[in-house]
Coordinates of C-alpha atoms and ligand atoms in Angstrom, one line a residue:
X1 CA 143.0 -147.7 -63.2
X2 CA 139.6 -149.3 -63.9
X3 CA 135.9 -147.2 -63.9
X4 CA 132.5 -148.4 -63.0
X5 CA 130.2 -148.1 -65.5
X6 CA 126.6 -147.7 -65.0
X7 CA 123.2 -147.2 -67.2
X8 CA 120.6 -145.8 -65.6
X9 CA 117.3 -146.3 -65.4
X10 CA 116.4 -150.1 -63.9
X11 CA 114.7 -150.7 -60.6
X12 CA 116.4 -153.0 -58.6
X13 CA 114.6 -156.0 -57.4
X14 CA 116.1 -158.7 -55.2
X15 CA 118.1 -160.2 -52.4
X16 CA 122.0 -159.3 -51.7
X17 CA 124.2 -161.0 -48.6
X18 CA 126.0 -158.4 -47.0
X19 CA 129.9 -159.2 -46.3
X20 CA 131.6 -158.7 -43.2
X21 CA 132.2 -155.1 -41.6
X22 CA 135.5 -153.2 -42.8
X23 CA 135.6 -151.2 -40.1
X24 CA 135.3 -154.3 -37.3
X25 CA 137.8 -156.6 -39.3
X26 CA 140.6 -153.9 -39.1
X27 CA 140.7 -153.2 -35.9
X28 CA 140.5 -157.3 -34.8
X29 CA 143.2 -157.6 -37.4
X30 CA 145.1 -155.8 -35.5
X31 CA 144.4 -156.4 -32.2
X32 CA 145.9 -160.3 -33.1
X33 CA 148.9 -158.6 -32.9
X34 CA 148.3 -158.3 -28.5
X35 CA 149.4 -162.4 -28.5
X36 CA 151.6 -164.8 -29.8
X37 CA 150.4 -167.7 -32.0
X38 CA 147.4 -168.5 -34.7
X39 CA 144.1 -166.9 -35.3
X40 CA 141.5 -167.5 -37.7
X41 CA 138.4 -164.9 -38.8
X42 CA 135.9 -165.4 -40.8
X43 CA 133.4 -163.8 -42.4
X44 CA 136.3 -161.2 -43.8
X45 CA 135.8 -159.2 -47.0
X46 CA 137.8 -159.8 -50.0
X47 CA 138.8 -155.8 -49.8
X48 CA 141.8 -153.3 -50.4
X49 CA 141.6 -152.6 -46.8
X50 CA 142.2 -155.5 -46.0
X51 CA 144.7 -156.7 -48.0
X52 CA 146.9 -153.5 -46.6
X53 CA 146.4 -154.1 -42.9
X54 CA 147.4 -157.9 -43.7
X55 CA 150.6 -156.5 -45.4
X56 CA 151.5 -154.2 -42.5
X57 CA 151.3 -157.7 -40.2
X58 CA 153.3 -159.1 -42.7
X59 CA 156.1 -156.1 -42.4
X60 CA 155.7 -156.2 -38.8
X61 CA 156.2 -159.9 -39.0
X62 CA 153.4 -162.2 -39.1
X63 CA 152.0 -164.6 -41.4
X64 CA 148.7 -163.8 -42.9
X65 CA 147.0 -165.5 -45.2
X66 CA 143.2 -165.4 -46.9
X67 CA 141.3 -167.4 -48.3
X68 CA 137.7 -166.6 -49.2
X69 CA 136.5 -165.1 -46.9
X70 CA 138.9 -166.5 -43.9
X71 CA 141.8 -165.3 -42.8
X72 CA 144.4 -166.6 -40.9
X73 CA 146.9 -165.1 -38.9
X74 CA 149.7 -166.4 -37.1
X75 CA 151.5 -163.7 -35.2
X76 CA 154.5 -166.0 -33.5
X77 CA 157.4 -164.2 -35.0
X78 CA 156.6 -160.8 -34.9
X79 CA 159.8 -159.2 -34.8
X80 CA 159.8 -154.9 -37.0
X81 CA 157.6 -152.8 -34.9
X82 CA 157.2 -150.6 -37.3
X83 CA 154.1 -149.0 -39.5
X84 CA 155.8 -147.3 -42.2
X85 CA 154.5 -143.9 -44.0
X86 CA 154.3 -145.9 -47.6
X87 CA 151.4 -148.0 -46.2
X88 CA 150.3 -145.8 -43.5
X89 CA 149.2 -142.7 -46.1
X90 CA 146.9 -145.4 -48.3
X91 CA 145.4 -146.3 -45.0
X92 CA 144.3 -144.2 -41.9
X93 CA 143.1 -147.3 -39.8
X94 CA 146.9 -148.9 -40.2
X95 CA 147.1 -146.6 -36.4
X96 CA 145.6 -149.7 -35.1
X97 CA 148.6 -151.2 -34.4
X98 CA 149.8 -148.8 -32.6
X99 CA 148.6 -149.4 -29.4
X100 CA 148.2 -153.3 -29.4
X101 CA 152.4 -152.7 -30.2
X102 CA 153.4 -150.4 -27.4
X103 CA 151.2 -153.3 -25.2
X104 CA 152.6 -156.2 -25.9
X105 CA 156.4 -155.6 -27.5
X106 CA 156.7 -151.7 -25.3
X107 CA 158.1 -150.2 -28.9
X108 CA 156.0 -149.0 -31.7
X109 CA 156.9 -146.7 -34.6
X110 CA 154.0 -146.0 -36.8
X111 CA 154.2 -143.3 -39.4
X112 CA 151.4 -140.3 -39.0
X113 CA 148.8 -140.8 -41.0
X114 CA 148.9 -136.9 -42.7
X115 CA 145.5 -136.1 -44.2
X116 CA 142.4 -137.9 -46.4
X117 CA 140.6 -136.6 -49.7
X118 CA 138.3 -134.4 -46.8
X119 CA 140.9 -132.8 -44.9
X120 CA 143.4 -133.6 -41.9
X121 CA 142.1 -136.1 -39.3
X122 CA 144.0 -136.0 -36.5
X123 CA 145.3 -138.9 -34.0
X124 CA 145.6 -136.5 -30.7
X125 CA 143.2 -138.9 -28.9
X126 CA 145.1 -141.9 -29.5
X127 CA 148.5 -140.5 -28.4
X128 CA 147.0 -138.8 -25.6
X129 CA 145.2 -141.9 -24.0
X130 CA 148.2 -144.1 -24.4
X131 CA 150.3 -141.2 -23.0
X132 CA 147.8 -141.5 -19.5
X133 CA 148.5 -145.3 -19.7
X134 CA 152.1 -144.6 -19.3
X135 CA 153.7 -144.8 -22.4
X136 CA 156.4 -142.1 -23.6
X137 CA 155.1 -141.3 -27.0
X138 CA 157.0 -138.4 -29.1
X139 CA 156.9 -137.4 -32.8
X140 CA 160.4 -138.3 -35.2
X141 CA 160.2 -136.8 -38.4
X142 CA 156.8 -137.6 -39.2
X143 CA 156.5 -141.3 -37.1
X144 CA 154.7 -142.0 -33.7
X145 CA 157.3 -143.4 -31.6
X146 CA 155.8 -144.9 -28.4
X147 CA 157.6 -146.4 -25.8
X148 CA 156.1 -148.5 -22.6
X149 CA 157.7 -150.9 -19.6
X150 CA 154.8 -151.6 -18.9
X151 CA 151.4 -149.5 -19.1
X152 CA 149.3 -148.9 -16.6
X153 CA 145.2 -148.7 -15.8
X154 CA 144.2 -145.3 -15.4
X155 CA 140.8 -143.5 -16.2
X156 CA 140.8 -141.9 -19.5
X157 CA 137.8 -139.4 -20.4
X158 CA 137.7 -139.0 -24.2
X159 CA 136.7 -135.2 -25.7
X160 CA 135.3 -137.1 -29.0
X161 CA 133.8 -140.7 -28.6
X162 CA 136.6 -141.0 -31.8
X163 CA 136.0 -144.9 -32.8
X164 CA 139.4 -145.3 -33.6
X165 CA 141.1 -143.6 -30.6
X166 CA 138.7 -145.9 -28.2
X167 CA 139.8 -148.8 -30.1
X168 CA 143.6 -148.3 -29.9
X169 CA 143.1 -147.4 -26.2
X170 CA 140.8 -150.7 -25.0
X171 CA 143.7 -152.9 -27.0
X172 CA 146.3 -150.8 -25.2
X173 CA 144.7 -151.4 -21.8
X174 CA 143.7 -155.2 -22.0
X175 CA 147.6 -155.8 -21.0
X176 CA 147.9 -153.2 -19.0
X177 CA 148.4 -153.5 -15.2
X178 CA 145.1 -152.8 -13.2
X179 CA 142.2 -151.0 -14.2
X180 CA 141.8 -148.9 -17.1
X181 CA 138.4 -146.7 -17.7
X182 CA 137.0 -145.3 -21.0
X183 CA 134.9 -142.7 -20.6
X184 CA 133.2 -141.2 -23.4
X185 CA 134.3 -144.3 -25.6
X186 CA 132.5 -144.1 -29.2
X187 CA 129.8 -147.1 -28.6
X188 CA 129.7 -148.3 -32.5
X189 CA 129.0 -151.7 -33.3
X190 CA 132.7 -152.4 -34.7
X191 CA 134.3 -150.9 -31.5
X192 CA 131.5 -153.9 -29.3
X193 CA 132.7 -156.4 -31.8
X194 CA 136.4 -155.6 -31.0
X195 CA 135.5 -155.9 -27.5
X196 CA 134.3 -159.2 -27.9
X197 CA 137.1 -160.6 -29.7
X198 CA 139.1 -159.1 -27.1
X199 CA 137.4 -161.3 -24.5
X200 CA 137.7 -164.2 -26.3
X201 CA 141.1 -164.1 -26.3
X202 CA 141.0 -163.8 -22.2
X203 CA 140.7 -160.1 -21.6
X204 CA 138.6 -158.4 -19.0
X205 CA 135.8 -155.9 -20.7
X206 CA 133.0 -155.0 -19.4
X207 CA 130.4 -152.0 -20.4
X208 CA 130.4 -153.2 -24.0
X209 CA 128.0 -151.3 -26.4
X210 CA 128.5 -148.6 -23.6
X211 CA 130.5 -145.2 -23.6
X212 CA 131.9 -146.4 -20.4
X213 CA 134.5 -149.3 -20.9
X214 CA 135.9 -151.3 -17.8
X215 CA 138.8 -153.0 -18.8
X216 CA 140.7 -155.0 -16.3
X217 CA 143.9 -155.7 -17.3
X218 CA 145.8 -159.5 -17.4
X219 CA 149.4 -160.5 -17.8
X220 CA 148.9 -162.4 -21.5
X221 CA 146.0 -162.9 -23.8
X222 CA 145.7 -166.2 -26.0
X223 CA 144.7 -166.6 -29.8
X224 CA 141.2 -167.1 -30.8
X225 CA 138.6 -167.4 -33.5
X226 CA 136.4 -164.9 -34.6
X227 CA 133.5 -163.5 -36.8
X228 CA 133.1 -160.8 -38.0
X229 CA 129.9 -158.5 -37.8
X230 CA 128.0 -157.7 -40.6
X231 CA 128.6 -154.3 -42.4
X232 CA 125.9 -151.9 -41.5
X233 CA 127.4 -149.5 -43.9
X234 CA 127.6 -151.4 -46.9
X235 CA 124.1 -152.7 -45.9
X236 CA 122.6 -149.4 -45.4
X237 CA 123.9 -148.7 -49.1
X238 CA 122.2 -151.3 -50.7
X239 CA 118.8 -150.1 -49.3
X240 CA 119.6 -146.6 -50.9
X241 CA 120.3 -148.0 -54.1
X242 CA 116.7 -150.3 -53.6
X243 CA 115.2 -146.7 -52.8
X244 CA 116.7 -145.0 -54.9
X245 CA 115.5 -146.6 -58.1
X246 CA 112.0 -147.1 -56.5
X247 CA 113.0 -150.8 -56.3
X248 CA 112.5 -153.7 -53.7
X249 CA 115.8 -154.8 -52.2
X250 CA 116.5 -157.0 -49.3
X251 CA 119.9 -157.2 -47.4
X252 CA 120.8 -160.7 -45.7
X253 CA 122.6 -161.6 -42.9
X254 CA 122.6 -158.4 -41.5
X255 CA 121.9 -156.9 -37.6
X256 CA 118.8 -154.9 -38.1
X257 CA 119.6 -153.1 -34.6
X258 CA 122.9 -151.5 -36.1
X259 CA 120.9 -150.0 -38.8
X260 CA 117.6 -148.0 -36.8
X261 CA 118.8 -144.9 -37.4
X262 CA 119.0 -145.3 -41.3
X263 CA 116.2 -147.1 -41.5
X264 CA 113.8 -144.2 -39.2
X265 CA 114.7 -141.9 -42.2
X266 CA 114.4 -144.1 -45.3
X267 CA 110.7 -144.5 -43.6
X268 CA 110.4 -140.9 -43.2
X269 CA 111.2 -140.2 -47.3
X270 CA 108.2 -142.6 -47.9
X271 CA 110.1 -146.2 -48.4
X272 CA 108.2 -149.4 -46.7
X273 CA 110.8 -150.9 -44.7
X274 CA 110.5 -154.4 -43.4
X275 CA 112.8 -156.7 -41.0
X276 CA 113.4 -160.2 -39.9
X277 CA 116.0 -161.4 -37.4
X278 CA 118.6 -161.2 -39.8
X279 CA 117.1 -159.0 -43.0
X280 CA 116.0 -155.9 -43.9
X281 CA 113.5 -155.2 -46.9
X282 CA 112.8 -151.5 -48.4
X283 CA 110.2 -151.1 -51.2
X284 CA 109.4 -148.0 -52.8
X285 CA 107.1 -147.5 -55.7
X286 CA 107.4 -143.4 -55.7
X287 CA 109.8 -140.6 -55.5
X288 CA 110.7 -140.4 -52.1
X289 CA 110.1 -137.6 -50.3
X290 CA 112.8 -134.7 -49.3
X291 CA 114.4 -135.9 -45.1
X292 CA 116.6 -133.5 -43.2
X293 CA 119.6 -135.8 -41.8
X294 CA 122.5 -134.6 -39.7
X295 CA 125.2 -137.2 -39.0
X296 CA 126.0 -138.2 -35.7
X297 CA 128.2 -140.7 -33.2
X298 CA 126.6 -144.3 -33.1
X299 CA 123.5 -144.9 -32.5
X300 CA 123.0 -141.6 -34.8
X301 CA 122.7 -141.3 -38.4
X302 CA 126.4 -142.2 -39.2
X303 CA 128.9 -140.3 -41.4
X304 CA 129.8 -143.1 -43.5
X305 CA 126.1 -142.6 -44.7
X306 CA 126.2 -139.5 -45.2
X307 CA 127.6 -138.9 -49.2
X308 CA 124.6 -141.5 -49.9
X309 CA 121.8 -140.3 -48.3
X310 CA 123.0 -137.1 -50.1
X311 CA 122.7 -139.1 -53.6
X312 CA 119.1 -140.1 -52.4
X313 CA 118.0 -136.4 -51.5
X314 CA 119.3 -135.5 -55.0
X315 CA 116.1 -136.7 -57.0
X316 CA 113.5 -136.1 -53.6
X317 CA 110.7 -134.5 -53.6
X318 CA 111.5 -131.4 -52.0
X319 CA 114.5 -129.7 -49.9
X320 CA 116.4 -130.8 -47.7
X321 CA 119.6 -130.1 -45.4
X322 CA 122.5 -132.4 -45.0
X323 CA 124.9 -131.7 -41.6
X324 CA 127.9 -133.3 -41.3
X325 CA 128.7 -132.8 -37.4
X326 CA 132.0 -135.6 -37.8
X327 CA 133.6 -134.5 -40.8
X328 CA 132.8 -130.8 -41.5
X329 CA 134.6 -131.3 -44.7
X330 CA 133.3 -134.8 -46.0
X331 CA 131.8 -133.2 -48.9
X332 CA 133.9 -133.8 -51.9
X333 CA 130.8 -136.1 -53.6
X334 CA 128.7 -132.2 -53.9
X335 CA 130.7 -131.3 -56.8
X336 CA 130.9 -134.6 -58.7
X337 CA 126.8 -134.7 -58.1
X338 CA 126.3 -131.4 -59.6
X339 CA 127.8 -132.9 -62.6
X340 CA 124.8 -134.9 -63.2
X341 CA 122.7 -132.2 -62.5
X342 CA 122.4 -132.5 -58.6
X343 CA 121.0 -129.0 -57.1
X344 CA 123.4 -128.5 -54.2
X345 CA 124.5 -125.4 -51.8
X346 CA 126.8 -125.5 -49.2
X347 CA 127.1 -123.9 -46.2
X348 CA 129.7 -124.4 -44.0
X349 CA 129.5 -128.3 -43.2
X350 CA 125.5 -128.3 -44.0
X351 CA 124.4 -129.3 -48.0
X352 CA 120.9 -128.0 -49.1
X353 CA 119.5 -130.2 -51.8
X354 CA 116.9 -129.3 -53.6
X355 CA 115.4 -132.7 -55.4
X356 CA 115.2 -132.6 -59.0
X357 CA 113.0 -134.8 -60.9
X358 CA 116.1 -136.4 -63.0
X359 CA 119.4 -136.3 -63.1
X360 CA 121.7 -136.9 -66.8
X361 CA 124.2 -139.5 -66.6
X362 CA 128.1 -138.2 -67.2
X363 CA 131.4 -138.9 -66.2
X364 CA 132.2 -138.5 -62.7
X365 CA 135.3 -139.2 -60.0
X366 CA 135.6 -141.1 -57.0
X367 CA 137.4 -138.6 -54.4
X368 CA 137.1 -141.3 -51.6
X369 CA 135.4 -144.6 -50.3
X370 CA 131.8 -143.6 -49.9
X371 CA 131.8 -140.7 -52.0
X372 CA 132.4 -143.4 -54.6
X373 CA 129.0 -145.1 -53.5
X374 CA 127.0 -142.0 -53.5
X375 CA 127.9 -141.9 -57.5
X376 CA 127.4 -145.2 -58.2
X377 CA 123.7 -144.7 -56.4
X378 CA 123.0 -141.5 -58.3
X379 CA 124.2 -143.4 -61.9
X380 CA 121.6 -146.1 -61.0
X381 CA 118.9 -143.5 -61.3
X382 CA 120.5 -140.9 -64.1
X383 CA 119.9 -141.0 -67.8
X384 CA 122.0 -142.6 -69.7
X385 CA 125.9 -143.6 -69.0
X386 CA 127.7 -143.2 -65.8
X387 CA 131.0 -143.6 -65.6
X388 CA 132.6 -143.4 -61.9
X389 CA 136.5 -143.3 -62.2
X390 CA 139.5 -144.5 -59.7
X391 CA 137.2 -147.1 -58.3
X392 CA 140.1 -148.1 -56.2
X393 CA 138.4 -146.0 -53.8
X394 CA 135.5 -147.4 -54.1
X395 CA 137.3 -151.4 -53.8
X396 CA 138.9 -150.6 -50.4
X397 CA 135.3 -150.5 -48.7
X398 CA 132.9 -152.9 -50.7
X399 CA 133.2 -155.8 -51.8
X400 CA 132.4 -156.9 -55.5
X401 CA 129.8 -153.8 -55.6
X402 CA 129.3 -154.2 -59.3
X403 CA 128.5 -157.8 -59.2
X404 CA 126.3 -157.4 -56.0
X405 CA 124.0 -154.5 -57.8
X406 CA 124.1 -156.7 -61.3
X407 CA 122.4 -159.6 -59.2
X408 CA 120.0 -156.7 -58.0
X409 CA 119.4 -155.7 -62.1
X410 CA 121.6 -152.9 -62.4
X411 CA 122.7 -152.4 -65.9
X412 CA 126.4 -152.0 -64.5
X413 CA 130.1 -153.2 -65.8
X414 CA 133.9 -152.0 -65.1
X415 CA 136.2 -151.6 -67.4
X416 CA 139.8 -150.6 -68.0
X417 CA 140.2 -146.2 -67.6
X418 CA 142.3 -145.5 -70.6
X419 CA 145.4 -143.6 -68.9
X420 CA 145.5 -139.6 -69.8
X421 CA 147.9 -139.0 -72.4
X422 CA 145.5 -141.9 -74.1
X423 CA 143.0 -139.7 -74.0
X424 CA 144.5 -136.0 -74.9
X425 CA 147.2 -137.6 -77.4
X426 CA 150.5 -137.7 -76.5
X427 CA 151.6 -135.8 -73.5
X428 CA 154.1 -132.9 -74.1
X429 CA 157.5 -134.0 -72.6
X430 CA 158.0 -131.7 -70.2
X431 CA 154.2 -132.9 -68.5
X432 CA 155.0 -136.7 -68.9
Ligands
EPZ501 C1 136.3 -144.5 -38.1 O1 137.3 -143.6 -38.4 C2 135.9 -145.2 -39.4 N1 137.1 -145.9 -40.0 C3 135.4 -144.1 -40.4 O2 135.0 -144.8 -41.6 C4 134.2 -143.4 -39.8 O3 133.8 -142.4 -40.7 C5 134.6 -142.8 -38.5 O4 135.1 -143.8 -37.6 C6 133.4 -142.1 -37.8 O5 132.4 -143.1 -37.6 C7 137.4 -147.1 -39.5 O6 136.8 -147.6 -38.6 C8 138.6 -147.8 -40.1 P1 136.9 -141.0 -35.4 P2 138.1 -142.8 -37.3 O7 138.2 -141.1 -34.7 O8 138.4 -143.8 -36.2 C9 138.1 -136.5 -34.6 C10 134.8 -145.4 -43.9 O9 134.3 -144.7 -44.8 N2 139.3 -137.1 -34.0 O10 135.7 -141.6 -34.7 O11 139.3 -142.2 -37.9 C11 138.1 -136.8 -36.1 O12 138.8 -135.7 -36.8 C12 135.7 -144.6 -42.8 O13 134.7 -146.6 -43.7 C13 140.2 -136.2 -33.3 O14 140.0 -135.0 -33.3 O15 137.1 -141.7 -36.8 C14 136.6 -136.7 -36.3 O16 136.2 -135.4 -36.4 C15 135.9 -143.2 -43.2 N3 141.4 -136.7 -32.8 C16 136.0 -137.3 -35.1 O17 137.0 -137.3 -34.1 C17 141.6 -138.1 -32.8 O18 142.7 -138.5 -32.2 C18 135.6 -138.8 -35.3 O19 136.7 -139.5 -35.8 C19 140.7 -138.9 -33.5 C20 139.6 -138.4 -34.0

């Protein structure tokens, strides 16, 4: 396992290109699966994520190959439809082939996904929706098993604009017969970007950026070429860490739209923000000041920000209250902060912060993907050495992150984590 190491203290100055968006490429990966023949996206990040989504194509029997940032998919012999439990527990988003399965082949068994470091996250929405499209879908010792002749358009009203239950639904319904509606879909960028690639490949969607998909369904859909969106997320990180060490940072080849929310409440802690067509530039010379945030569905403050807005409030000026209305549990970065002298109380799903004016470098673990950012953000400011273990989390959402802040003057390296029984001597035989 390796660790991120980081030495705190530097302001970081400079430009960094973001990559393209996890959370779009995974879904589009998928969705290839809903025709026969070759595909090719760009602008794909060179991520864990993405490596196990393109093994899952490979199980299910296409060929997938990346280069760079490029991938290429060629889906003509897909012959297993099958997303087994191995891969499925390391990723939650492998569900996306559920529905572009049942659609095109009318068989898909796809393991469930069980639970995540912040508690169980359920797929009821997904099953449910393609259950109204027609497909039988029961539960076999732990697997999805979904069966359709041939689905048809309905209207579907979602309780929870869930991004991933809308996306397995609008791939489901782009070969179904008729007329399918989405109401209540989750309006996130990556779910319009999927939209898009969906169209390009000769479906019928209209409403896109909207809760309220139209998708009209056609007999086949046809390869095409894609690229991907920017990642707000990873973006929106970068212009923490620029504010977070009273620094000057500018993001490229971003969508500066995708990120208002963010942006409204770095300018509210005191940060200059400033934006071109395609960049975003936040400068702050003094502490920031304490924000309230509460997370919400797009175009809100978004949960994936949420553990590093938290890291941010750590060293405010001042109080404030973090809500997480998404993930009531997606707090697992409060106790790793407290280690570096964080002042945190929870309450329920809501953090108070109270800003302190330093925080002391120490060792710290990565529970999940963005948790993992929010310590890598707080190391940048501490005193003295960081060290952020199981950074695998940390390599399924962002890309080269270490590299990326080292070009922004972060004194920041990884290096091997020496395994346990290293480290406490040799184990006892009956704990090895
Ligand atoms: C997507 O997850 C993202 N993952 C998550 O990003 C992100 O946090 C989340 O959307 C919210 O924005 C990908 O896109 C791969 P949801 P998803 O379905 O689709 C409940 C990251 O860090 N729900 O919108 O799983 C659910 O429990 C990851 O990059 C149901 O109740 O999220 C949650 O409370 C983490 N039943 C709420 O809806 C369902 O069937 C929103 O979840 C589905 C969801």
């Amino acid at each position: 396992m390796d660790k991120i190491v980081v030495i705190g203290g530097r302001r970081l100055e400079g430009q960094v290109t973001i990559s393209g968006a996890k959370n779009a490429v995974l879904p589009i990966m998928a969705a290839c699966l809903l025709a026969h023949g070759r595909f090719r996206i760009k602008r794909v990040p060179e991520l864990r994520d993405v490596r196990t989504m393109s093994h899952l194509l490979r199980i299910i029997g296409a060929r997938v190959d990346q280069e760079g940032h490029e991938l290429r998919i060629d889906t003509t012999n897909c012959s297993f439809f099958e997303a087994p439990y191995e891969l499925v527990k390391t990723m939650r988003a492998s569900i996306y082939v559920l529905g572009p399965l049942v659609a095109r082949y009318g068989y898909a068994r796809v393991s469930l996904p069980g639970g995540c470091a912040w508690g169980p996250r359920p797929v009821d929405l997904h099953i449910k929706g393609l259950q109204k499209l027609g497909a039988e879908i029961g539960l076999e010792r732990g697997y999805i098993v979904a069966r359709a002749k041939k689905l048809k358009g309905t209207t579907i009203t979602l309780d929870i604009p869930s991004v991933g239950a809308t996306g397995n639904i609008l791939m489901a319904a782009a070969l179904a017969e008729g007329t399918t509606v989405i109401e209540n879909a989750a309006r996130e960028p990556e779910i319009a970007s999927l939209a898009e690639f969906l169209n390009g490949m000769g479906a019928q969607i209209e409403g896109i950026g909207t809760d309220r998909l139209v998708i009209r369904g056609v007999q086949e859909l046809q390869p095409a070429d894609f690229e991907t969106i920017p990642d707000r997320i990873e973006a929106g990180t970068f212009l923490v860490a620029g504010a977070i060490t009273q620094g000057d940072v500018t993001v490229r080849q971003v969508v500066p739209d995708h990120l208002r929310s963010v942006l409204a409440k770095l300018t509210d802690a005191g940060a200059e923000v400033f934006e071109g067509p395609d960049w975003v530039r936040v400068k702050c010379d003094r502490r920031v000041k304490a924000v309230d945030v509460t997370t919400a569905v797009y175009p809100g403050f978004p949960t994936d920000m949420q553990a590093q807005w938290m890291a941010l409030m750590c060293i405010a000026e001042g109080t404030s209250v973090i809500v997480d209305t998404i993930f009531a549990d997606r707090f697992t970065h409060v106790a790793e902060l407290r280690r570096l002298g964080a002042d945190i109380r929870m309450d329920g799903n809501s953090a108070h912060v109270v800003g302190v004016p330093k925080l002391q470098g120490a060792p710290v673990m990565s529970t999940d993907l963005r948790a993992s950012a929010s310590l890598i953000l707080a190391g940048l400011v501490a005193e003295g050495r960081t060290d952020v273990s199981r950074v695998y989390h940390i390599d399924r959402g962002y890309e080269r992150i270490e590299e990326k802040l080292k070009g922004l003057g972060a004194e920041i390296w990884r290096e091997q984590e020496p395994w346990p029984e290293a480290v406490v001597g040799v184990m006892p035989p009956d704990e090895s």
